[in-house]
Amino acid sequence: MNDFHPFGWYAAKISPHLPKKAFQPVKSRLFGGLAYVGLVIAGILAVSLFHLHPVWNLLISVVLGFSFAALGFLGHEILHGTVVRTPWLRDLLGAIAFWPLCTGPKLWRKWHNASHHVHTQHEEKDPDAWPSMEKLAKSRLLSWVYRIPFPIRAFFSFSSLSVMFTLHSVRMLFYFFHDFRWKNRAVVLFQFFLPWATWLGLLWLVGWEKWLFAFLLPLLVANTIVMSYIATNHRLNPLVPVNDPLANSLSVTVPKWVDILHFHFSHHTEHHLFPAMSSKYYPLVKTYIKQMWPDRYHEMPMGKALAALWKTPRVYYEHNELIEPKQGHVYGTLGNGLNPDRIVHRELETEKQPRAAKKRAKTKKAAGQENL
């Protein structure tokens, strides 16, 4: 697929079919957030104040982790301005929602809203994009990592989902810190460290054992849930020269009850078409995308998307394919030959040999040496 269109092109065609209320903030989303905040407080108090059996503590940790993740999804929506529009209230509510994930609103809006959304799947400008062969060749660390056998690397890559959102947030703090004006840098640092101070304060109050169940395990669960979505948002899609959400984004399907509890975060293509729209209306947006561009829209069950991620490498080859550098195995991307039901690769060398020979022939012909 080479005929790319920016997200505004699609949005302009869908917008006339949507109700006016779809473009207004949906404050009622805060009731869901309030319920999750209540669960978090109740869960932490239960673990901290009572001497429960470890099995009960573990179950509470899972509920807390699910709640942490859901609050993160709501925070993402709030900081796009789809719940409230008043800047100070938006940032306050976003900070509360992202508190368990320890990500500040000012950093998030710079990293996610102003960079990732504006430059989605751009090799250099999207801070969430995976590297190409050219970037791999310039990095000693990446070159060393990609010498590790693919199955081992895939295992550790999936294991790291439990910590990756937290680690990437720290990386984004260093990545963008100098882009902020001096007067804003103190705010960014304050918003980043204050949540960590409260969680470490909880450790001091309740001790290691209870803190493990009250925060650390829930954080790992939340990271896994959040990154399971984020990993499937774009990593099977190509790098693109135009920010085309139907080319560079994937929506996944999950059980309806999960979708409701996760604030429709699964509708990622829809989100990139209308980032300032409440996700409440994304199922409606999906129906129009499927009517207008059924052959361009990418959607698959979450489990299938994760399985496809496991079976494919994360280095781009010529932008629209994925390559396993050590073995020279080349895989397609969505819209460029990737079949999630039957993932196969082609050998790079067998294809490059004729190209190289043809290139040498053209060079000789240009130099008048074809008969020498």
XYZ file of C-alpha atoms in Angstrom:
372
model
C 0.000 0.000 0.000
C 1.775 3.125 -1.258
C -1.078 5.675 -1.443
C -0.824 7.200 2.022
C -3.122 9.845 3.474
C -2.676 11.934 6.645
C -5.110 11.341 9.494
C -6.958 14.581 8.728
C -7.900 13.251 5.301
C -9.730 10.296 6.842
C -11.195 12.355 9.689
C -12.690 14.853 7.240
C -14.570 12.063 5.468
C -15.872 10.423 8.648
C -16.707 13.539 10.709
C -19.918 14.470 8.829
C -21.397 11.086 9.790
C -20.735 11.474 13.512
C -23.029 13.171 16.049
C -21.939 16.584 17.348
C -21.698 15.247 20.896
C -18.863 12.944 19.760
C -16.613 16.019 19.595
C -17.418 17.202 23.122
C -15.686 16.217 26.385
C -17.295 13.296 28.207
C -17.030 14.127 31.901
C -18.929 10.985 32.901
C -15.712 9.010 32.261
C -14.572 10.328 35.634
C -17.099 8.083 37.396
C -15.165 5.080 36.104
C -11.964 6.669 37.323
C -13.489 7.308 40.737
C -14.466 3.637 40.990
C -10.910 2.566 40.180
C -9.430 5.030 42.688
C -11.748 3.529 45.315
C -10.578 0.020 44.423
C -6.935 1.075 44.627
C -7.339 2.721 48.024
C -9.367 -0.208 49.381
C -6.885 -2.765 48.050
C -3.846 -0.994 49.465
C -5.527 -0.560 52.849
C -6.565 -4.231 52.931
C -3.013 -5.406 52.232
C -1.429 -2.868 54.585
C -3.729 -3.123 57.608
C -4.699 -6.788 57.693
C -2.607 -9.941 57.959
C -4.158 -11.795 55.035
C -3.082 -15.104 53.598
C -0.596 -14.627 50.713
C -3.147 -16.067 48.275
C -5.618 -13.305 49.153
C -2.870 -10.711 48.923
C -1.945 -12.060 45.496
C -5.559 -11.814 44.294
C -5.757 -8.252 45.591
C -2.493 -7.481 43.765
C -4.016 -8.637 40.486
C -7.087 -6.430 41.035
C -4.804 -3.530 41.919
C -2.704 -4.117 38.804
C -5.809 -4.197 36.614
C -6.955 -0.955 38.265
C -3.531 0.687 37.817
C -3.655 -0.125 34.099
C -7.237 1.078 33.672
C -6.400 4.352 35.406
C -3.500 4.727 32.980
C -5.896 4.292 30.052
C -8.189 6.917 31.554
C -5.213 9.231 32.178
C -4.266 8.867 28.527
C -7.788 9.939 27.569
C -7.873 12.812 30.057
C -4.558 14.252 28.857
C -5.861 14.315 25.298
C -8.517 16.732 26.557
C -11.448 14.405 25.894
C -12.798 14.396 29.456
C -12.242 17.998 30.603
C -10.795 20.912 28.656
C -9.628 23.244 31.435
C -5.800 22.872 31.296
C -5.047 22.897 35.042
C -7.888 20.460 35.816
C -6.930 18.235 32.881
C -3.353 17.997 34.150
C -4.419 17.445 37.764
C -6.811 14.625 36.902
C -4.289 13.166 34.441
C -1.604 13.205 37.138
C -3.899 11.362 39.565
C -4.811 8.758 36.946
C -1.149 8.199 36.004
C 0.001 8.202 39.645
C 0.282 4.390 39.922
C 2.341 4.293 36.709
C 4.526 7.184 37.925
C 4.287 9.264 34.766
C 3.804 13.040 34.934
C 1.247 14.854 32.728
C 3.643 17.427 31.240
C 6.149 14.775 30.159
C 3.355 12.549 28.827
C 1.835 15.294 26.691
C 5.259 16.110 25.229
C 6.175 12.478 24.614
C 2.821 11.073 23.560
C 0.624 13.909 22.281
C 3.183 16.227 20.693
C 5.687 13.631 19.431
C 4.210 10.157 19.001
C 0.864 11.301 17.565
C 2.351 13.925 15.275
C 5.111 11.640 13.931
C 3.658 8.138 14.277
C 5.979 5.472 12.857
C 8.510 8.024 11.652
C 11.924 6.448 12.034
C 13.600 9.488 13.579
C 10.812 11.582 15.104
C 8.555 9.006 16.786
C 10.092 8.187 20.204
C 8.162 4.909 20.253
C 9.249 3.635 16.823
C 11.545 0.619 16.543
C 14.875 0.922 14.711
C 15.742 0.290 11.081
C 18.815 -1.537 9.810
C 20.528 1.843 9.369
C 20.010 2.785 13.001
C 21.020 -0.700 14.113
C 24.349 -0.342 12.315
C 25.076 2.893 14.241
C 24.416 1.434 17.704
C 26.879 -0.931 19.349
C 24.340 -1.855 22.024
C 21.590 -2.719 19.529
C 24.065 -4.600 17.352
C 25.094 -6.688 20.365
C 21.470 -7.334 21.391
C 20.550 -8.552 17.930
C 23.349 -11.103 17.960
C 21.367 -12.997 20.617
C 19.406 -15.886 19.039
C 15.909 -14.864 18.023
C 13.929 -17.298 20.270
C 15.862 -16.184 23.370
C 15.428 -12.546 22.448
C 11.692 -13.015 21.893
C 11.352 -14.644 25.323
C 13.133 -11.806 27.100
C 11.264 -9.222 25.043
C 7.920 -10.597 26.228
C 9.174 -10.994 29.788
C 10.188 -7.336 29.769
C 6.593 -6.248 29.135
C 6.156 -6.373 32.911
C 8.606 -3.481 33.374
C 8.810 -1.832 29.965
C 6.316 0.999 30.424
C 8.072 2.098 33.606
C 11.529 1.871 32.019
C 10.409 3.667 28.854
C 8.910 6.464 30.957
C 12.275 6.973 32.650
C 13.978 6.945 29.248
C 11.529 9.560 27.934
C 12.350 11.808 30.900
C 16.004 11.905 29.803
C 15.093 11.988 26.106
C 12.871 15.080 26.304
C 14.164 16.849 29.402
C 16.275 19.408 27.553
C 13.400 20.182 25.172
C 11.523 21.837 28.030
C 12.133 25.459 28.950
C 14.042 26.061 32.151
C 10.915 27.122 34.065
C 9.149 23.884 33.094
C 11.994 21.492 33.896
C 11.393 21.747 37.645
C 7.701 20.973 37.063
C 8.540 17.929 34.957
C 10.914 16.617 37.628
C 8.402 17.301 40.400
C 5.628 15.480 38.512
C 7.949 12.540 37.910
C 9.397 12.126 41.396
C 6.335 12.902 43.536
C 4.494 9.655 42.698
C 7.663 7.658 43.340
C 8.093 9.448 46.675
C 4.598 8.431 47.765
C 5.126 4.784 46.788
C 8.499 4.673 48.516
C 6.854 6.328 51.509
C 4.346 3.475 51.517
C 7.287 1.055 51.579
C 8.649 2.832 54.668
C 5.234 2.635 56.360
C 4.244 -0.980 55.670
C 7.520 -2.818 55.029
C 8.797 -4.910 52.139
C 6.374 -7.839 52.327
C 3.181 -5.795 52.267
C 4.639 -3.282 49.794
C 5.322 -6.161 47.425
C 1.583 -6.926 47.259
C 0.363 -3.338 47.611
C 2.494 -1.782 44.851
C 5.314 -3.747 43.249
C 3.335 -6.759 41.988
C 0.413 -4.546 40.886
C 2.882 -2.362 38.983
C 4.233 -5.422 37.154
C 0.683 -6.546 36.324
C -0.218 -3.041 35.117
C 2.924 -2.824 32.968
C 2.067 -6.152 31.356
C -1.506 -5.107 30.548
C -0.574 -1.661 29.269
C 2.368 -2.903 27.207
C 0.321 -5.742 25.706
C -1.766 -3.037 24.065
C 1.095 -0.659 23.282
C 3.232 -3.435 21.777
C 0.463 -4.283 19.323
C -0.433 -0.664 18.459
C 2.268 -0.198 15.803
C 4.991 -2.848 16.007
C 3.500 -5.015 13.260
C 3.002 -1.989 10.999
C 5.557 -0.401 8.664
C 7.500 2.812 9.061
C 5.743 5.325 6.829
C 6.615 8.615 5.079
C 3.126 10.006 5.829
C 1.335 9.761 9.180
C -1.411 7.465 7.851
C -3.232 5.731 10.764
C -4.702 3.047 8.522
C -1.180 2.100 7.447
C 0.761 2.595 10.676
C -1.710 1.491 13.370
C -3.479 -1.674 14.473
C -6.686 -2.040 16.471
C -7.042 -5.215 18.503
C -10.168 -6.961 19.722
C -10.732 -8.086 23.294
C -13.878 -9.307 25.109
C -16.489 -6.545 25.266
C -16.413 -6.348 29.060
C -12.634 -5.896 28.984
C -12.989 -3.198 26.346
C -15.438 -1.292 28.536
C -13.267 -1.611 31.644
C -10.227 -0.460 29.629
C -12.017 2.587 28.207
C -11.912 1.219 24.620
C -8.133 1.516 24.499
C -8.127 -1.370 22.011
C -9.428 0.980 19.278
C -6.039 2.387 18.392
C -6.469 3.218 14.715
C -9.608 5.111 15.667
C -7.675 6.959 18.345
C -5.043 8.110 15.856
C -7.771 9.381 13.532
C -9.512 11.308 16.322
C -7.096 11.778 19.261
C -9.217 14.620 20.679
C -12.383 12.484 20.728
C -13.517 10.445 23.713
C -12.912 6.742 23.178
C -16.583 6.248 24.058
C -17.323 6.931 20.380
C -14.546 4.837 18.849
C -16.776 1.795 18.172
C -18.944 4.122 16.044
C -15.871 5.456 14.251
C -14.804 1.866 13.558
C -18.060 1.098 11.738
C -17.466 3.965 9.297
C -13.809 3.054 8.725
C -14.868 -0.488 7.848
C -17.526 0.811 5.484
C -15.240 3.255 3.691
C -11.835 1.513 3.708
C -12.375 -2.170 4.589
C -9.228 -3.274 2.745
C -6.985 -0.734 4.500
C -8.141 -1.210 8.084
C -6.027 -3.503 10.299
C -7.720 -5.350 13.149
C -7.119 -8.679 14.872
C -7.645 -10.381 18.237
C -5.170 -9.373 20.914
C -3.896 -12.943 21.289
C -3.184 -13.275 17.573
C -1.382 -9.916 17.502
C 0.831 -10.900 20.449
C 1.596 -14.247 18.789
C 2.607 -12.413 15.604
C 4.898 -10.175 17.656
C 6.524 -13.251 19.187
C 7.225 -14.737 15.758
C 8.620 -11.631 14.071
C 11.720 -9.487 14.753
C 11.630 -5.773 15.620
C 14.124 -4.277 13.166
C 12.832 -2.609 9.999
C 14.213 -3.445 6.574
C 13.515 -0.830 3.888
C 10.770 0.569 6.144
C 7.964 -1.803 5.109
C 9.447 -5.130 6.203
C 10.996 -6.622 9.345
C 14.349 -8.378 9.393
C 16.193 -10.770 11.638
C 19.718 -9.370 11.042
C 21.752 -12.379 12.178
C 20.000 -14.870 9.876
C 18.881 -12.528 7.117
C 15.240 -13.581 7.453
C 12.834 -10.941 6.143
C 9.178 -10.751 7.228
C 6.324 -8.638 5.940
C 4.426 -6.002 7.908
C 0.682 -5.379 7.972
C -0.330 -4.246 4.510
C 2.992 -5.492 3.142
C 2.682 -9.259 3.016
C 2.391 -10.212 6.699
C -0.199 -12.941 7.239
C -0.744 -13.353 11.007
C -2.278 -16.791 10.429
C 0.784 -18.097 8.602
C 3.935 -16.163 9.343
C 6.751 -17.038 6.957
C 9.980 -15.347 5.981
C 12.082 -15.045 2.876
C 15.855 -15.263 2.709
C 17.544 -11.925 2.188
C 20.609 -13.323 0.386
C 18.676 -15.177 -2.289
C 16.961 -11.957 -3.243
C 19.962 -9.649 -3.010
C 22.201 -11.742 -5.266
C 20.277 -11.045 -8.521
C 19.841 -7.398 -7.536
C 23.581 -7.038 -6.947
C 24.387 -8.728 -10.251
C 21.911 -6.508 -12.090
C 23.366 -3.427 -10.420
C 26.912 -4.444 -11.431
C 25.721 -5.012 -14.996
C 24.150 -1.560 -15.129
C 27.344 -0.024 -13.762
C 29.466 -1.749 -16.413
C 27.059 -0.738 -19.129
C 27.172 2.865 -18.013
C 30.988 2.715 -18.071
C 31.046 1.009 -21.486
C 32.573 -2.177 -20.040
C 29.733 -4.648 -20.600
C 31.738 -6.647 -23.148
C 35.064 -6.607 -21.311
